[in-house]
C-alpha positions as YAML, in Angstrom:
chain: A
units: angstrom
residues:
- id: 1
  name: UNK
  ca: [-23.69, 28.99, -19.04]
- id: 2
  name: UNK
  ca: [-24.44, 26.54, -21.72]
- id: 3
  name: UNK
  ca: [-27.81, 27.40, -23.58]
- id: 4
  name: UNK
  ca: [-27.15, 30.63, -22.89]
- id: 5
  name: UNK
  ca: [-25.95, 31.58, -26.17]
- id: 6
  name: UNK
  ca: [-29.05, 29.42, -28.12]
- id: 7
  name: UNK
  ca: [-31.02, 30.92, -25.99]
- id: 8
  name: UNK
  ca: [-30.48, 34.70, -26.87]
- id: 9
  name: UNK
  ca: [-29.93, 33.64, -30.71]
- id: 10
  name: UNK
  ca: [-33.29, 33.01, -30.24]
- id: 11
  name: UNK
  ca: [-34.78, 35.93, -28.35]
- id: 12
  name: UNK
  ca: [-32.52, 38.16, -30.83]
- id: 13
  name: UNK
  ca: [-34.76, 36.81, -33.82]
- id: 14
  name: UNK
  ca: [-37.49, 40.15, -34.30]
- id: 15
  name: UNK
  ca: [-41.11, 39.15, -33.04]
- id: 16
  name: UNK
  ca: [-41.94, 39.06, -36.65]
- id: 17
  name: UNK
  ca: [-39.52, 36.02, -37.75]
- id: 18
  name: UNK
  ca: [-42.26, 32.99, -38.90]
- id: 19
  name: UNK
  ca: [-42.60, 30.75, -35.50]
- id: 20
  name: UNK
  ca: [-40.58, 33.37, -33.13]
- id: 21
  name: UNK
  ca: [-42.77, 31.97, -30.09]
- id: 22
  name: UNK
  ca: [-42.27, 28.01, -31.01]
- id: 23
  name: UNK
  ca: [-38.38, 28.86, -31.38]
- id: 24
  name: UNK
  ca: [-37.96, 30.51, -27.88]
- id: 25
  name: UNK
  ca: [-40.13, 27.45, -26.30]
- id: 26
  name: UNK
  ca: [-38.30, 24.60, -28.52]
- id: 27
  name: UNK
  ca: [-34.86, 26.24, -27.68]
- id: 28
  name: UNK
  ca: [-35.81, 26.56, -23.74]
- id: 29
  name: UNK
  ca: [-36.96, 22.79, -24.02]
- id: 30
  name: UNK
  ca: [-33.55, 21.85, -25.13]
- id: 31
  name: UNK
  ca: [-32.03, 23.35, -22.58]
- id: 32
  name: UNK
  ca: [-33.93, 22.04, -19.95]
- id: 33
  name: UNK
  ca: [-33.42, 18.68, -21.36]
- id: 34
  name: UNK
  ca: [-30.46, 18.98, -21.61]
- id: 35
  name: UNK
  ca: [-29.05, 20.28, -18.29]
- id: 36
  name: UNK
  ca: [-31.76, 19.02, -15.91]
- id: 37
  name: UNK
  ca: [-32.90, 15.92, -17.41]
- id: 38
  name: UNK
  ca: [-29.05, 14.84, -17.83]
- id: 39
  name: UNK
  ca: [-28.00, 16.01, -14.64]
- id: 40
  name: UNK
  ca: [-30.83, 14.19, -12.66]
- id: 41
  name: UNK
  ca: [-29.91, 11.17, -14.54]
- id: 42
  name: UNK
  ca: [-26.35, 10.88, -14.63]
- id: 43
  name: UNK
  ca: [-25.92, 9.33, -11.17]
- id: 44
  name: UNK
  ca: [-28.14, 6.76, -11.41]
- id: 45
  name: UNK
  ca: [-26.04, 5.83, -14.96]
- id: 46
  name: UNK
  ca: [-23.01, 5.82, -12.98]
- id: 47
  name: UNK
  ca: [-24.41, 3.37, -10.43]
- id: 48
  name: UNK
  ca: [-25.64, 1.34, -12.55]
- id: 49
  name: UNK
  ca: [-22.81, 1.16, -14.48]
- id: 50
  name: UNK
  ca: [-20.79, 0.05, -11.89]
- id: 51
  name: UNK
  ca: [-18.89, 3.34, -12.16]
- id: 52
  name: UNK
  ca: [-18.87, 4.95, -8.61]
- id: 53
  name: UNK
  ca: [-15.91, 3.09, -6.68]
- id: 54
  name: UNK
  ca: [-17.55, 2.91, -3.96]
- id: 55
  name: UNK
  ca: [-17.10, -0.55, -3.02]
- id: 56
  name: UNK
  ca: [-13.26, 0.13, -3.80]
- id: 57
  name: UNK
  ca: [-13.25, 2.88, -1.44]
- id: 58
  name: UNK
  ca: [-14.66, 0.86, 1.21]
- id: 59
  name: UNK
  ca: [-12.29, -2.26, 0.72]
- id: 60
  name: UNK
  ca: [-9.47, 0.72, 0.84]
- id: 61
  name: UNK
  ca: [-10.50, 1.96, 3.94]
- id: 62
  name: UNK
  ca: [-10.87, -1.04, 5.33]
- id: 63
  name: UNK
  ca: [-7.42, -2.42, 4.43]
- id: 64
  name: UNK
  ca: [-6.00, 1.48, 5.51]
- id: 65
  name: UNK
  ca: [-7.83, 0.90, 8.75]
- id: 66
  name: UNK
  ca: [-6.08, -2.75, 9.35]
- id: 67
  name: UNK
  ca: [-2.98, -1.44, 8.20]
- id: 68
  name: UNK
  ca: [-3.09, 1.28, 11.11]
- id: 69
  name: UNK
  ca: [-4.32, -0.81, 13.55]
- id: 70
  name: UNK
  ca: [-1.24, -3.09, 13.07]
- id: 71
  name: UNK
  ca: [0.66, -0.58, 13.47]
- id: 72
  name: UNK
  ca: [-0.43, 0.77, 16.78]
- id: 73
  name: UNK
  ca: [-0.51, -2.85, 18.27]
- id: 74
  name: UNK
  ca: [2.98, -3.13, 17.13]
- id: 75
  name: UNK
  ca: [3.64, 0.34, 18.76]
- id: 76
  name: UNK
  ca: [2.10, -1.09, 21.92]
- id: 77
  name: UNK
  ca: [3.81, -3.89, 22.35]
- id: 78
  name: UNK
  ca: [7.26, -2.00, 22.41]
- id: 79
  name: UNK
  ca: [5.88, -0.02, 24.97]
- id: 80
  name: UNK
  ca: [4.62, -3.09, 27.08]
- id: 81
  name: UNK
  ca: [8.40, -3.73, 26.73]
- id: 82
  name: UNK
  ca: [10.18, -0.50, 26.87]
- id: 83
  name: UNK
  ca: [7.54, 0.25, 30.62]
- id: 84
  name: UNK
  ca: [8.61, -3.46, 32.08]
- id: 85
  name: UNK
  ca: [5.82, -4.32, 34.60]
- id: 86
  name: UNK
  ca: [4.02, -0.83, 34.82]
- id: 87
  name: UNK
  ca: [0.96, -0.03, 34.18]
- id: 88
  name: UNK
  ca: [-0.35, -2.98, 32.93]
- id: 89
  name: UNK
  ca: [-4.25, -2.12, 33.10]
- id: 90
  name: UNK
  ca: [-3.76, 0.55, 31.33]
- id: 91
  name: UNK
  ca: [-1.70, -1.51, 28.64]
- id: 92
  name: UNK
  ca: [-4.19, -4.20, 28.67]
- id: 93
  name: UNK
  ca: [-7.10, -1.94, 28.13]
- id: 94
  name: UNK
  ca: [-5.14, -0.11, 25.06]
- id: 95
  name: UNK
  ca: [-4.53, -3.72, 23.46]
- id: 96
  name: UNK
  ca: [-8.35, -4.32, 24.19]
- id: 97
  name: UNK
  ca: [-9.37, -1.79, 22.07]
- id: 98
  name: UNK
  ca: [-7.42, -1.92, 19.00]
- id: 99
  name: UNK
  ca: [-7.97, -5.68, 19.15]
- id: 100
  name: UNK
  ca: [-11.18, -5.25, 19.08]
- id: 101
  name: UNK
  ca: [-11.28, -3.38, 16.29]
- id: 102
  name: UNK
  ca: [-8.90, -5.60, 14.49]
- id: 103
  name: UNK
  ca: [-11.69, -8.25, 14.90]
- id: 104
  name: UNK
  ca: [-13.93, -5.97, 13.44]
- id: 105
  name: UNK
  ca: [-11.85, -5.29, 10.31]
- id: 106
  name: UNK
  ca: [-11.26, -8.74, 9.87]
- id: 107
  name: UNK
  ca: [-15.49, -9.62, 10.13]
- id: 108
  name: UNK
  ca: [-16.55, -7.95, 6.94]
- id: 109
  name: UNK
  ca: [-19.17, -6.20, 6.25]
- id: 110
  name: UNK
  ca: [-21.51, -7.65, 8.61]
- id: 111
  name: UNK
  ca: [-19.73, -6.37, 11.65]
- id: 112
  name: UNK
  ca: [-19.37, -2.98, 9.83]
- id: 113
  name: UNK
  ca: [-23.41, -2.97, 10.32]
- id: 114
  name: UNK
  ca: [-23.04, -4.25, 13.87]
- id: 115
  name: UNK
  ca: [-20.12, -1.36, 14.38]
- id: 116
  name: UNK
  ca: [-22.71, 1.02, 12.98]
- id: 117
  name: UNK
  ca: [-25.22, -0.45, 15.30]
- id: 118
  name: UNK
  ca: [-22.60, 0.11, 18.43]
- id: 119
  name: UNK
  ca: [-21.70, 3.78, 17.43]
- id: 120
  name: UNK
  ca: [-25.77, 4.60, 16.91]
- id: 121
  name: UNK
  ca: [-26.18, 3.07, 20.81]
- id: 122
  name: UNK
  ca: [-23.36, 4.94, 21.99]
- id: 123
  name: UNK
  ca: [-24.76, 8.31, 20.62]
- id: 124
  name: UNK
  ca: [-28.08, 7.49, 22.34]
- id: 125
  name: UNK
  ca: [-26.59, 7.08, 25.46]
- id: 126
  name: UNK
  ca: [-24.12, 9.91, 25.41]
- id: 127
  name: UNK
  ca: [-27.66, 11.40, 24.74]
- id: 128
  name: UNK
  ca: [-28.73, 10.14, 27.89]
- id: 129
  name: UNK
  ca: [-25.69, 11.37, 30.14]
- id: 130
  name: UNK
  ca: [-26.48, 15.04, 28.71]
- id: 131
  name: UNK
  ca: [-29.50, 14.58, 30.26]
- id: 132
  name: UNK
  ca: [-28.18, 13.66, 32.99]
- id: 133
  name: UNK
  ca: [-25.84, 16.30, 33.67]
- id: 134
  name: UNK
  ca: [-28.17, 18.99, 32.86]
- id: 135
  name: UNK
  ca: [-30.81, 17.44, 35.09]
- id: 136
  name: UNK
  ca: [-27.93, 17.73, 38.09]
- id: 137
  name: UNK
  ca: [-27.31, 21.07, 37.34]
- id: 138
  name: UNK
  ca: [-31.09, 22.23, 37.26]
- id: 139
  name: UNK
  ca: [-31.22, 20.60, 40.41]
- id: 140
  name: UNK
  ca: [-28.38, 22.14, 42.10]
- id: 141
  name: UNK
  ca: [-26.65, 19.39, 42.77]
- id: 142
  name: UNK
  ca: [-23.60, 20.57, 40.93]
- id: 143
  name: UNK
  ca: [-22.37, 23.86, 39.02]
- id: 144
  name: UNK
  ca: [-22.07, 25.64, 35.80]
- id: 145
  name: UNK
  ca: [-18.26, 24.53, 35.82]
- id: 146
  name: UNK
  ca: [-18.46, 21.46, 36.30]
- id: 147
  name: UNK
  ca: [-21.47, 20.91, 33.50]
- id: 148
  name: UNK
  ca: [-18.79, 22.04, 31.27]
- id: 149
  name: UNK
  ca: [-16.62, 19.83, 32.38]
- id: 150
  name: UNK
  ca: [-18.45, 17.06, 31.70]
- id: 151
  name: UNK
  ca: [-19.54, 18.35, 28.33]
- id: 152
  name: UNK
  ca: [-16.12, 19.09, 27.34]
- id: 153
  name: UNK
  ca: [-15.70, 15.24, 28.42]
- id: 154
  name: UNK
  ca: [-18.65, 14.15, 26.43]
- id: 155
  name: UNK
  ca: [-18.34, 16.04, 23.18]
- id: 156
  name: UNK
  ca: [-14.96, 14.80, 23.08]
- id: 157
  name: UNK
  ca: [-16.77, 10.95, 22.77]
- id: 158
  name: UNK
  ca: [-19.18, 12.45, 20.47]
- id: 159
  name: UNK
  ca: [-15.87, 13.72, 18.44]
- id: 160
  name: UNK
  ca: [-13.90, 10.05, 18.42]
- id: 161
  name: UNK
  ca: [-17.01, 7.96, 18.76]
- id: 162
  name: UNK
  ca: [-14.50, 5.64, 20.27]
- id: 163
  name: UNK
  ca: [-15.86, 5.47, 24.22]
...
């Protein structure tokens, strides 16, 4: 809405004001200037500014990410305690995990890039077992349930990005 109302001050002047054509271009020019120009500009001012918070964001997330991760080991090892001997593998593999990704937390941003890296690979080859499944079930080899099954199975990888 702003300009609007320069705008029809000027078209509201009669065709025979003294520069009625020059007053209607100038006034559009202003405009444009004003809400284009600034608005193409104003996030490259905030970057360089320093003004985005970006980089606190990411040292947020990060320490909200550690934080949680703490807190699930912590979880875990009551369990390991609270199951006795049971299911061990199963524990171990669970510790695995969030270990690993306390490692990652505590690598910086270098292992954020290799973590990107990981999660890219691990698309391509959740890719792959698509494939795979649908090339099974073109070939008969098994049926329209169970290539939903394994959908199901992968889309739920696809949603965590986790496996």
């Amino acid at each position: 809405m702003r300009g609007v109302l320069a705008l029809a001050a000027a078209f509201s002047l009669p065709d025979s004001f003294p520069h009625h054509s020059m007053i209607v271009f100038l006034t559009f020019c202003v405009i444009f200037a004003t809400l284009v120009l600034q608005g193409l500009s104003m996030p490259l001012l905030i970057r360089k500014l320093g003004l985005s918070g970006t980089a606190s964001d990411e040292n947020e997330l990060a320490n909200a990410r550690r934080h949680m991760t703490e807190k699930a080991l912590d979880s875990l090892a009551k369990m390991r305690a609270a199951w006795g001997g049971r299911d061990l593998d199963v524990l171990n593999q669970a510790e695995s995990f969030y270990r690993s990704r306390l490692t990652i937390s505590d690598l910086g941003p270098l292992a954020l890039e290799e973590a990107r890296l990981l999660r890219k690979i691990k698309k391509q080859l959740r890719e792959a077992e698509r494939a795979a499944a649908y090339q099974l079930r073109d070939e008969g080899r098994i049926d329209d349930g169970v290539l939903r099954t394994l959908q199901y199975e992968i889309d739920l990888r696809d949603a965590t990005d986790d496996a």
